[in-house]
Amino acid sequence: MAGISVMRSAASSRVPIIIHHAQLPVSTRLSTRKLRYGPSKFHVMARYAQSQDFSTRLQDSMQNLPKLLEDIVQTSINTGPRGALRLAQGIQAVIGVGSEWVADASKAANSSSGLAADLQLGLLSPLYLRKLFERLGATYIKLGQFIASAPTLFPPEYVQEFQYCFDRAPTIPFEDIQAILRQELGRPIDTVFEFVDPTSVASASIAQVHGARIRGTQEDVVIKVLKPGIEDILVADLNFVYIVARILEFLSPDLSRASLVAIVKDIRESMLEEVDFKKEATNIESFRRYLDSMGLTRQATAPKVYQEYSTKRILTMERLYGVPLTDLNSINSLVPNPETSLITALNVWFGSLLACETFHADVHAGNLWLLRDGRIGFLDFGIVGRISPKTWSAMEEFLESLATGEYESMASSLIDMGATSTNVDSRAFARDLEKIFSSIQDMDTEIIVAAARDANTNATAVSANVVVDERQMNALFLDLVRVSESYGLRFPREFALLMKQLLYFDRYTRLLAPNMNMLRDQRINIVSNKPTTF
């Protein structure tokens, strides 16, 4: 990653601070023009300008105050009594993490090195804020995951620290799962399912998954169950975060330029969608219709949704059996040519970007399997993305330039995609992009090889698996974001989602088809025209 270090210093030294009169407010332009008439007149004009600015800001604030108060009252009504409970829990969490900080700060104060950067920032530092989010529970863990997945929106130190929020969440007792199932099904569990496995298949911050079998048909399924109380906690927490963002923007109008409230709204909308399993079911059904209409059902699938046994809080799906796309040994036992399977996965995913209203935005190895029958299985549609026509057009040009190594074209496509009010030096930007993407091939891919000898036959079995270093992947993307921001560019969130999936596929390519160029291989189709969505 040495190339990236050079790129950072080159980028930072190349960005002059230039103030154009056209970019300044009227009052500031008046003040600078008066400078040539002497200091006394300048001071008079500066005071007049400041007075005018303050008066204007005060007038704007008074006009916006009724709307702010209305928002606070309406949000408080929507939150209800649960808000008071969460406030008490929040205070308890702050005291707990605050005590940790005090203890750590006391130790550091007695040492010769002094307070580290994390300690100086207090609870707002990446480390202690992440610890606070973990104590606050599911909503804030999901918020931490959002921060970790959105390097276009948040500082790199926070993006890196909040990667820890992706660790496995603790399970909840099976008795609680049974109570939710009885309530949602509206009848005894054994009238629907022959059995439900008390040991969970997976547990995340908001949901838990259990294997089961449908009574009568004997079909194997998995049931995704929303953890008890999560929705109420989520609504209370997100409403609180929204009110704080509104007040901060009111007190500091400059924050509106950073779209703080818009970011919070985006977070709230995406997180509330994730706890509504009816919407996830819709995403799955859309993807299955796309596969059917394109004649791809023999090549790929997504789990069938059992609508009659699904609600907003439980999602019953066909159980698919297979192995992650990183398990090379198992894949070799299932198909004669792993490269063909990878090409299928890529073509199906690229096609869905254009043909579906949403695309699968979390294709890590746990969600992308090679099934026992040789098909590619796409699992878990809780996290999806949406592509605007403008973003897709720029993204297509970006992918083409990435494949051919034409970095000036790549710079042009990113400038078209990113929001900016400044003129960008595209040639300098292109040189920095070349330093970033030439380092992709230098990224470490850890392949673990294990051998085992059968005691009876004396035969040796060898298996291989690839370890995808998500921190390294995020570091690469963060470098892209840092350099782009140094040129005044800010990208839409869907760009970050798309790039992360491409980095996943790059890892799979290294294991399953090391000689293949993912973006230049003519067997992989990236279609230009966006058809009707399914």
XYZ file of C-alpha atoms in Angstrom:
534
model
C 0.000 0.000 0.000
C 3.057 2.250 -0.285
C 1.687 3.716 -3.493
C -1.319 5.004 -1.602
C 0.859 6.820 0.924
C 2.651 8.637 -1.905
C -0.696 9.473 -3.468
C -1.969 11.058 -0.272
C 0.960 13.425 0.042
C 0.847 14.273 -3.650
C -2.849 15.010 -3.501
C -2.604 17.179 -0.423
C 0.258 19.254 -1.834
C -1.620 19.843 -5.041
C -4.699 21.526 -3.623
C -4.247 25.318 -3.321
C -6.693 27.389 -1.320
C -8.167 29.871 -3.791
C -10.932 32.327 -2.931
C -12.869 33.753 -5.858
C -15.021 36.825 -5.357
C -17.930 35.064 -7.008
C -17.876 32.411 -4.289
C -18.113 34.900 -1.410
C -21.308 36.307 0.103
C -22.209 39.878 -0.877
C -21.237 41.312 2.505
C -17.765 39.765 2.311
C -17.180 41.114 -1.195
C -18.101 44.609 -0.021
C -15.614 44.392 2.834
C -12.702 43.255 0.648
C -13.358 45.968 -1.917
C -13.203 48.673 0.772
C -9.745 47.532 1.813
C -8.063 49.823 -0.722
C -9.646 52.914 0.890
C -7.717 52.497 4.131
C -8.062 50.610 7.417
C -10.616 52.896 9.065
C -13.134 52.562 6.274
C -12.472 48.824 6.122
C -13.301 48.396 9.827
C -16.508 50.374 9.410
C -17.572 48.282 6.446
C -16.572 45.027 8.185
C -18.676 45.894 11.233
C -21.564 46.863 8.971
C -21.262 43.601 7.029
C -21.114 41.543 10.213
C -24.162 43.360 11.551
C -26.015 42.711 8.314
C -24.997 39.022 8.366
C -26.147 38.585 11.959
C -29.411 40.374 11.254
C -30.033 38.189 8.203
C -29.206 34.995 10.089
C -31.454 35.993 12.987
C -34.311 36.781 10.624
C -33.884 33.432 8.829
C -33.746 31.592 12.168
C -36.967 33.216 13.403
C -38.685 32.232 10.158
C -37.535 28.630 10.528
C -38.339 28.369 14.255
C -42.059 27.466 13.887
C -41.192 24.626 11.485
C -38.508 23.347 13.874
C -40.916 23.389 16.839
C -43.592 21.661 14.756
C -41.093 18.942 13.782
C -40.007 18.419 17.391
C -43.606 18.207 18.676
C -44.745 15.845 15.895
C -41.695 13.612 16.268
C -42.171 13.492 20.057
C -45.823 12.481 19.614
C -44.794 9.722 17.194
C -42.183 8.494 19.658
C -44.538 8.329 22.656
C -43.615 7.025 26.142
C -40.835 4.780 24.789
C -38.773 7.937 24.304
C -38.465 8.481 28.064
C -37.320 4.887 28.601
C -34.686 5.150 25.894
C -33.510 8.473 27.347
C -32.912 6.773 30.704
C -31.064 3.905 29.003
C -29.045 6.424 27.011
C -27.983 8.285 30.144
C -26.916 4.979 31.700
C -24.842 4.125 28.596
C -23.186 7.551 28.571
C -22.270 7.214 32.249
C -20.809 3.749 31.622
C -18.626 4.752 28.675
C -17.824 8.068 30.353
C -16.448 6.153 33.339
C -14.244 4.151 30.971
C -12.944 7.360 29.427
C -12.218 8.917 32.840
C -10.271 5.829 33.914
C -8.267 5.733 30.671
C -7.631 9.492 30.762
C -6.401 9.263 34.362
C -3.904 6.556 33.430
C -2.685 8.539 30.419
C -2.354 11.741 32.474
C 0.068 9.973 34.803
C 2.227 8.792 31.899
C 4.896 10.783 30.094
C 3.238 10.452 26.676
C 0.183 12.534 27.616
C -3.367 12.143 26.287
C -3.773 10.315 23.002
C -5.958 11.795 20.259
C -8.875 9.472 21.128
C -8.785 10.586 24.754
C -8.646 14.271 23.857
C -11.885 14.000 21.875
C -13.657 12.311 24.768
C -16.865 10.423 23.959
C -16.872 11.922 20.457
C -13.695 10.053 19.499
C -14.156 7.086 17.129
C -13.217 4.524 19.802
C -15.450 5.755 22.622
C -18.315 6.662 20.308
C -18.252 3.116 18.948
C -18.286 1.734 22.502
C -21.218 4.015 23.319
C -23.126 2.823 20.249
C -22.574 -0.802 21.294
C -23.951 -0.101 24.771
C -26.973 1.682 23.329
C -27.928 -1.469 21.441
C -29.415 -2.504 18.108
C -30.281 0.873 16.591
C -26.894 2.369 17.212
C -25.095 -0.806 16.134
C -27.007 -0.548 12.842
C -26.107 3.135 12.717
C -22.478 2.145 13.269
C -22.728 -0.330 10.390
C -24.176 2.437 8.212
C -21.215 4.684 9.109
C -18.797 1.835 8.355
C -20.436 1.313 4.946
C -20.610 4.975 3.912
C -17.095 6.355 3.473
C -18.513 9.005 1.152
C -20.390 10.544 4.096
C -18.221 10.076 7.208
C -14.576 10.723 8.201
C -12.223 7.769 7.556
C -11.281 7.334 11.234
C -14.943 6.686 12.092
C -15.501 4.427 9.069
C -12.546 2.255 10.123
C -13.447 2.099 13.835
C -17.093 1.226 13.193
C -16.076 -1.873 11.224
C -16.218 -3.588 14.629
C -20.012 -3.164 14.560
C -20.177 -5.971 11.971
C -19.185 -8.597 14.558
C -21.709 -11.334 15.325
C -24.550 -10.151 17.554
C -25.593 -12.131 20.644
C -28.538 -14.519 20.285
C -31.799 -14.119 22.161
C -33.511 -17.047 24.000
C -35.528 -19.446 21.841
C -38.532 -18.892 24.122
C -38.678 -15.280 22.913
C -38.518 -16.457 19.285
C -41.387 -18.888 19.917
C -43.508 -16.132 21.481
C -43.036 -13.903 18.415
C -43.843 -16.772 16.038
C -47.088 -17.597 17.898
C -48.129 -13.947 17.869
C -47.311 -13.355 14.186
C -48.764 -16.649 12.898
C -51.895 -16.239 14.982
C -52.001 -19.973 15.771
C -49.913 -22.672 17.445
C -46.487 -23.056 15.882
C -46.827 -26.839 15.428
C -49.860 -26.353 13.173
C -47.578 -24.633 10.624
C -44.119 -26.095 11.220
C -43.246 -29.687 11.957
C -40.302 -28.369 13.946
C -38.286 -25.188 14.462
C -34.614 -25.665 15.324
C -33.951 -23.968 18.701
C -30.327 -23.298 17.675
C -30.122 -20.241 15.461
C -28.545 -20.385 12.012
C -27.445 -16.748 12.305
C -27.946 -13.763 14.587
C -27.634 -10.101 13.629
C -28.320 -6.851 15.466
C -32.010 -6.738 14.520
C -32.959 -10.297 13.570
C -32.304 -13.958 14.257
C -32.626 -16.857 11.780
C -33.813 -20.395 12.612
C -34.161 -23.489 10.454
C -37.589 -25.161 10.264
C -39.711 -27.612 8.270
C -43.239 -26.960 7.029
C -45.841 -29.418 8.261
C -47.402 -31.506 5.507
C -45.196 -30.470 2.572
C -41.952 -31.341 4.424
C -40.210 -28.350 2.813
C -37.099 -27.077 4.556
C -37.238 -23.351 5.313
C -35.508 -20.671 7.341
C -37.428 -18.160 9.443
C -35.990 -14.684 9.914
C -37.429 -13.239 13.119
C -37.263 -9.595 14.195
C -35.857 -9.438 17.713
C -38.417 -8.363 20.353
C -38.776 -4.626 20.974
C -36.356 -3.710 18.174
C -38.854 -1.714 16.126
C -39.965 0.453 19.081
C -36.346 1.071 20.077
C -35.444 1.885 16.487
C -38.255 4.433 16.080
C -37.451 6.125 19.404
C -33.721 6.276 18.715
C -33.992 7.471 15.125
C -36.535 10.136 16.073
C -34.139 11.361 18.769
C -31.244 11.477 16.288
C -33.471 13.371 13.831
C -34.453 15.995 16.445
C -30.799 16.498 17.415
C -29.870 16.958 13.734
C -32.704 19.485 13.239
C -31.637 21.496 16.310
C -27.980 21.454 15.244
C -28.872 22.724 11.770
C -31.050 25.437 13.333
C -28.254 26.580 15.663
C -25.588 26.330 12.952
C -27.056 26.930 9.474
C -23.675 26.072 7.921
C -24.432 22.435 8.743
C -27.273 22.499 6.229
C -24.625 22.701 3.519
C -23.318 19.360 4.772
C -26.894 17.971 4.435
C -26.901 16.704 8.036
C -30.688 16.337 8.260
C -30.812 14.783 4.779
C -28.207 12.193 5.839
C -30.173 11.391 9.005
C -33.370 11.028 6.956
C -31.569 8.648 4.596
C -30.321 6.599 7.542
C -33.774 6.534 9.138
C -35.483 5.474 5.906
C -32.989 2.697 5.095
C -32.969 1.321 8.665
C -36.762 1.310 8.990
C -36.964 -0.501 5.652
C -34.604 -3.160 6.975
C -36.900 -4.012 9.913
C -39.933 -4.332 7.641
C -39.623 -7.866 6.295
C -42.478 -7.247 3.853
C -40.145 -4.898 1.993
C -37.359 -7.472 2.019
C -39.841 -10.017 0.660
C -40.703 -7.554 -2.130
C -37.002 -7.188 -2.975
C -36.604 -10.977 -3.180
C -39.723 -11.423 -5.313
C -38.522 -8.678 -7.693
C -35.161 -10.424 -8.089
C -36.857 -13.797 -8.703
C -39.119 -12.249 -11.390
C -36.021 -10.788 -13.043
C -34.379 -14.242 -13.119
C -37.527 -15.813 -14.533
C -38.084 -13.176 -17.222
C -34.450 -13.367 -18.370
C -34.429 -17.175 -18.452
C -31.804 -17.371 -15.702
C -33.555 -19.694 -13.243
C -31.266 -22.607 -14.168
C -28.192 -20.505 -13.516
C -29.153 -18.586 -10.346
C -31.851 -18.261 -7.726
C -32.996 -16.459 -4.606
C -35.028 -18.153 -1.866
C -38.741 -18.544 -2.458
C -40.769 -16.482 0.014
C -43.682 -18.192 1.800
C -46.037 -15.219 1.952
C -48.660 -17.087 3.973
C -46.141 -17.612 6.776
C -44.520 -14.176 6.560
C -45.425 -10.849 8.142
C -43.712 -7.559 8.863
C -41.810 -9.231 11.742
C -41.156 -12.742 10.396
C -39.932 -13.850 6.981
C -40.222 -17.514 6.007
C -38.047 -18.509 3.056
C -36.951 -21.603 1.184
C -33.779 -23.051 2.711
C -30.971 -23.180 0.168
C -28.040 -25.558 0.628
C -24.607 -24.688 -0.665
C -21.208 -23.199 0.135
C -19.858 -19.627 0.111
C -18.212 -18.482 -3.104
C -14.880 -18.449 -1.248
C -14.803 -22.181 -0.402
C -12.632 -23.379 -3.288
C -12.380 -27.051 -2.328
C -16.151 -27.474 -1.934
C -16.790 -25.560 -5.154
C -14.437 -27.871 -7.065
C -16.466 -30.830 -5.822
C -19.731 -29.273 -7.039
C -18.813 -27.896 -10.487
C -16.115 -28.767 -13.045
C -15.180 -25.134 -13.727
C -15.409 -22.551 -10.886
C -14.622 -19.739 -13.344
C -17.897 -20.390 -15.164
C -19.812 -20.120 -11.885
C -18.138 -16.801 -11.110
C -19.005 -15.443 -14.566
C -22.621 -16.472 -13.991
C -22.676 -14.650 -10.644
C -21.227 -11.511 -12.214
C -23.621 -11.500 -15.186
C -26.660 -12.068 -12.983
C -25.638 -9.303 -10.574
C -24.737 -6.782 -13.300
C -28.006 -7.545 -15.060
C -29.989 -6.890 -11.880
C -28.410 -3.433 -11.549
C -30.266 -2.433 -14.669
C -33.358 -4.618 -14.644
C -34.507 -4.380 -11.000
C -35.685 -1.400 -8.997
C -33.143 -2.356 -6.316
C -29.886 -4.302 -6.435
C -28.320 -6.659 -3.887
C -25.903 -4.432 -1.977
C -24.255 -6.961 0.343
C -22.692 -9.764 -1.745
C -20.166 -10.893 0.857
C -19.409 -14.612 0.956
C -22.167 -15.330 3.475
C -24.777 -14.030 1.032
C -23.422 -15.381 -2.260
C -23.325 -19.184 -2.484
C -22.709 -21.929 -4.987
C -25.617 -24.302 -4.387
C -25.446 -28.093 -4.453
C -27.226 -28.142 -7.823
C -24.586 -25.826 -9.357
C -26.675 -22.647 -9.374
C -25.622 -19.353 -7.786
C -27.716 -18.486 -4.739
C -28.296 -14.850 -3.727
C -29.275 -14.642 -0.052
C -30.426 -11.903 2.342
C -31.930 -8.904 0.555
C -32.086 -6.761 3.712
C -29.523 -4.315 2.323
C -30.281 -3.099 -1.196
C -29.322 -0.083 -3.285
C -31.007 2.053 -5.918
C -29.234 3.622 -8.873
C -30.254 6.949 -10.382
C -29.854 7.280 -14.188
C -27.136 9.931 -13.740
C -25.126 7.762 -11.343
C -25.427 4.691 -13.560
C -24.309 6.560 -16.677
C -21.213 7.842 -14.869
C -20.649 4.449 -13.237
C -20.672 2.692 -16.594
C -18.018 5.071 -17.916
C -16.045 4.591 -14.704
C -16.080 0.780 -15.079
C -15.014 0.988 -18.702
C -12.101 3.293 -17.867
C -11.148 1.089 -14.904
C -11.007 -1.910 -17.239
C -8.849 -0.139 -19.810
C -6.720 1.862 -17.388
C -7.733 5.190 -18.952
C -7.494 7.315 -15.847
C -8.368 10.640 -17.446
C -11.670 9.128 -18.553
C -12.100 7.718 -15.051
C -11.499 11.157 -13.541
C -14.070 12.646 -15.925
C -16.698 10.061 -14.957
C -16.150 10.630 -11.230
C -16.368 14.397 -11.699
C -19.720 13.875 -13.487
C -20.934 11.638 -10.653
C -19.767 13.746 -7.705
C -21.439 16.882 -6.440
C -19.036 19.826 -6.628
C -19.185 23.597 -6.948
C -15.517 23.986 -7.907
C -13.494 23.440 -11.060
C -11.541 20.195 -10.805
C -8.042 19.714 -12.197
C -8.925 16.519 -14.053
C -5.342 15.682 -15.077
C -4.017 15.907 -11.536
C -7.037 13.926 -10.344
C -6.320 11.252 -12.987
C -2.709 10.893 -11.801
C -3.872 10.349 -8.226
C -6.483 7.818 -9.353
C -3.802 5.856 -11.180
C -1.778 5.577 -7.972
C -4.825 4.252 -6.098
C -6.018 1.657 -8.586
C -2.570 0.400 -9.521
C -2.337 -0.674 -5.876
C -5.363 -3.002 -6.139
C -3.171 -5.824 -7.429
C -0.851 -5.330 -4.447
C -3.643 -5.952 -1.942
C -3.126 -9.089 0.103
C -5.485 -11.996 -0.415
C -4.932 -14.616 2.232
C -5.595 -18.132 0.954
C -5.776 -20.717 3.703
C -4.890 -24.258 2.654
C -5.719 -27.134 4.996
C -4.798 -30.809 4.603
C -6.343 -33.799 6.382
C -5.473 -37.513 6.154
C -8.239 -40.144 6.269
C -7.308 -42.776 8.878
C -8.998 -45.617 6.949
C -7.936 -44.947 3.341
C -4.744 -43.005 4.078
C -5.865 -40.499 1.406
C -5.143 -36.820 1.879
C -7.817 -34.198 1.267
C -6.755 -30.612 0.623
C -9.092 -27.634 0.926
C -8.524 -23.962 0.217
C -10.410 -20.863 1.236
C -9.851 -17.179 0.633
C -10.010 -14.667 3.437
C -11.423 -11.335 2.314
C -9.801 -8.582 4.360
C -12.674 -6.124 4.630
C -10.501 -3.588 6.430
C -8.085 -3.547 3.506
C -10.962 -3.199 1.043
C -12.381 -0.290 3.024
C -8.930 1.319 3.248
C -8.669 1.252 -0.545
C -12.065 2.854 -0.997
C -11.314 5.421 1.707
C -8.244 6.480 -0.253
C -10.445 7.047 -3.290
C -12.872 9.108 -1.200
C -10.086 11.132 0.464
C -8.490 12.080 -2.846
C -11.849 12.864 -4.453
C -12.848 15.088 -1.537
C -9.531 16.925 -1.795
C -10.769 17.991 -5.247
C -14.144 19.042 -3.823
C -16.090 15.937 -4.925
C -18.767 14.180 -2.881
C -20.340 10.991 -4.228
C -23.864 9.609 -3.777
C -24.210 6.705 -1.349
C -25.063 4.196 -4.098
C -21.576 4.699 -5.551
C -20.053 3.443 -2.289
C -22.409 0.443 -2.299
C -21.546 -0.424 -5.901
C -17.803 -0.094 -5.340
C -17.895 -2.344 -2.287
C -19.650 -5.099 -4.247
C -17.092 -4.803 -7.047
C -14.292 -5.226 -4.514
C -16.012 -8.384 -3.214
C -16.163 -9.755 -6.753
C -12.511 -8.828 -7.264
C -11.636 -11.039 -4.279
C -13.677 -13.939 -5.669
C -11.984 -13.542 -9.056
C -8.547 -13.935 -7.474
C -9.539 -17.289 -6.014
C -11.805 -18.798 -8.678
C -10.433 -17.250 -11.893
C -7.007 -15.699 -11.205
C -6.252 -15.185 -14.909
C -9.521 -13.408 -15.691
C -9.921 -9.622 -15.962
C -13.330 -9.117 -14.416
C -14.159 -5.932 -16.317
C -12.553 -6.713 -19.686
C -13.650 -10.326 -20.160
C -16.167 -10.400 -23.035
C -18.133 -13.178 -21.345
C -19.252 -10.650 -18.739
C -22.062 -8.380 -19.889
C -22.581 -4.821 -18.668
C -25.677 -3.655 -20.561
C -26.122 0.033 -21.386
C -29.879 0.396 -21.763
C -31.958 0.209 -18.627
C -35.156 -1.810 -19.263
C -38.419 -1.739 -17.361
C -37.963 -2.702 -13.715
C -39.523 -5.809 -12.227
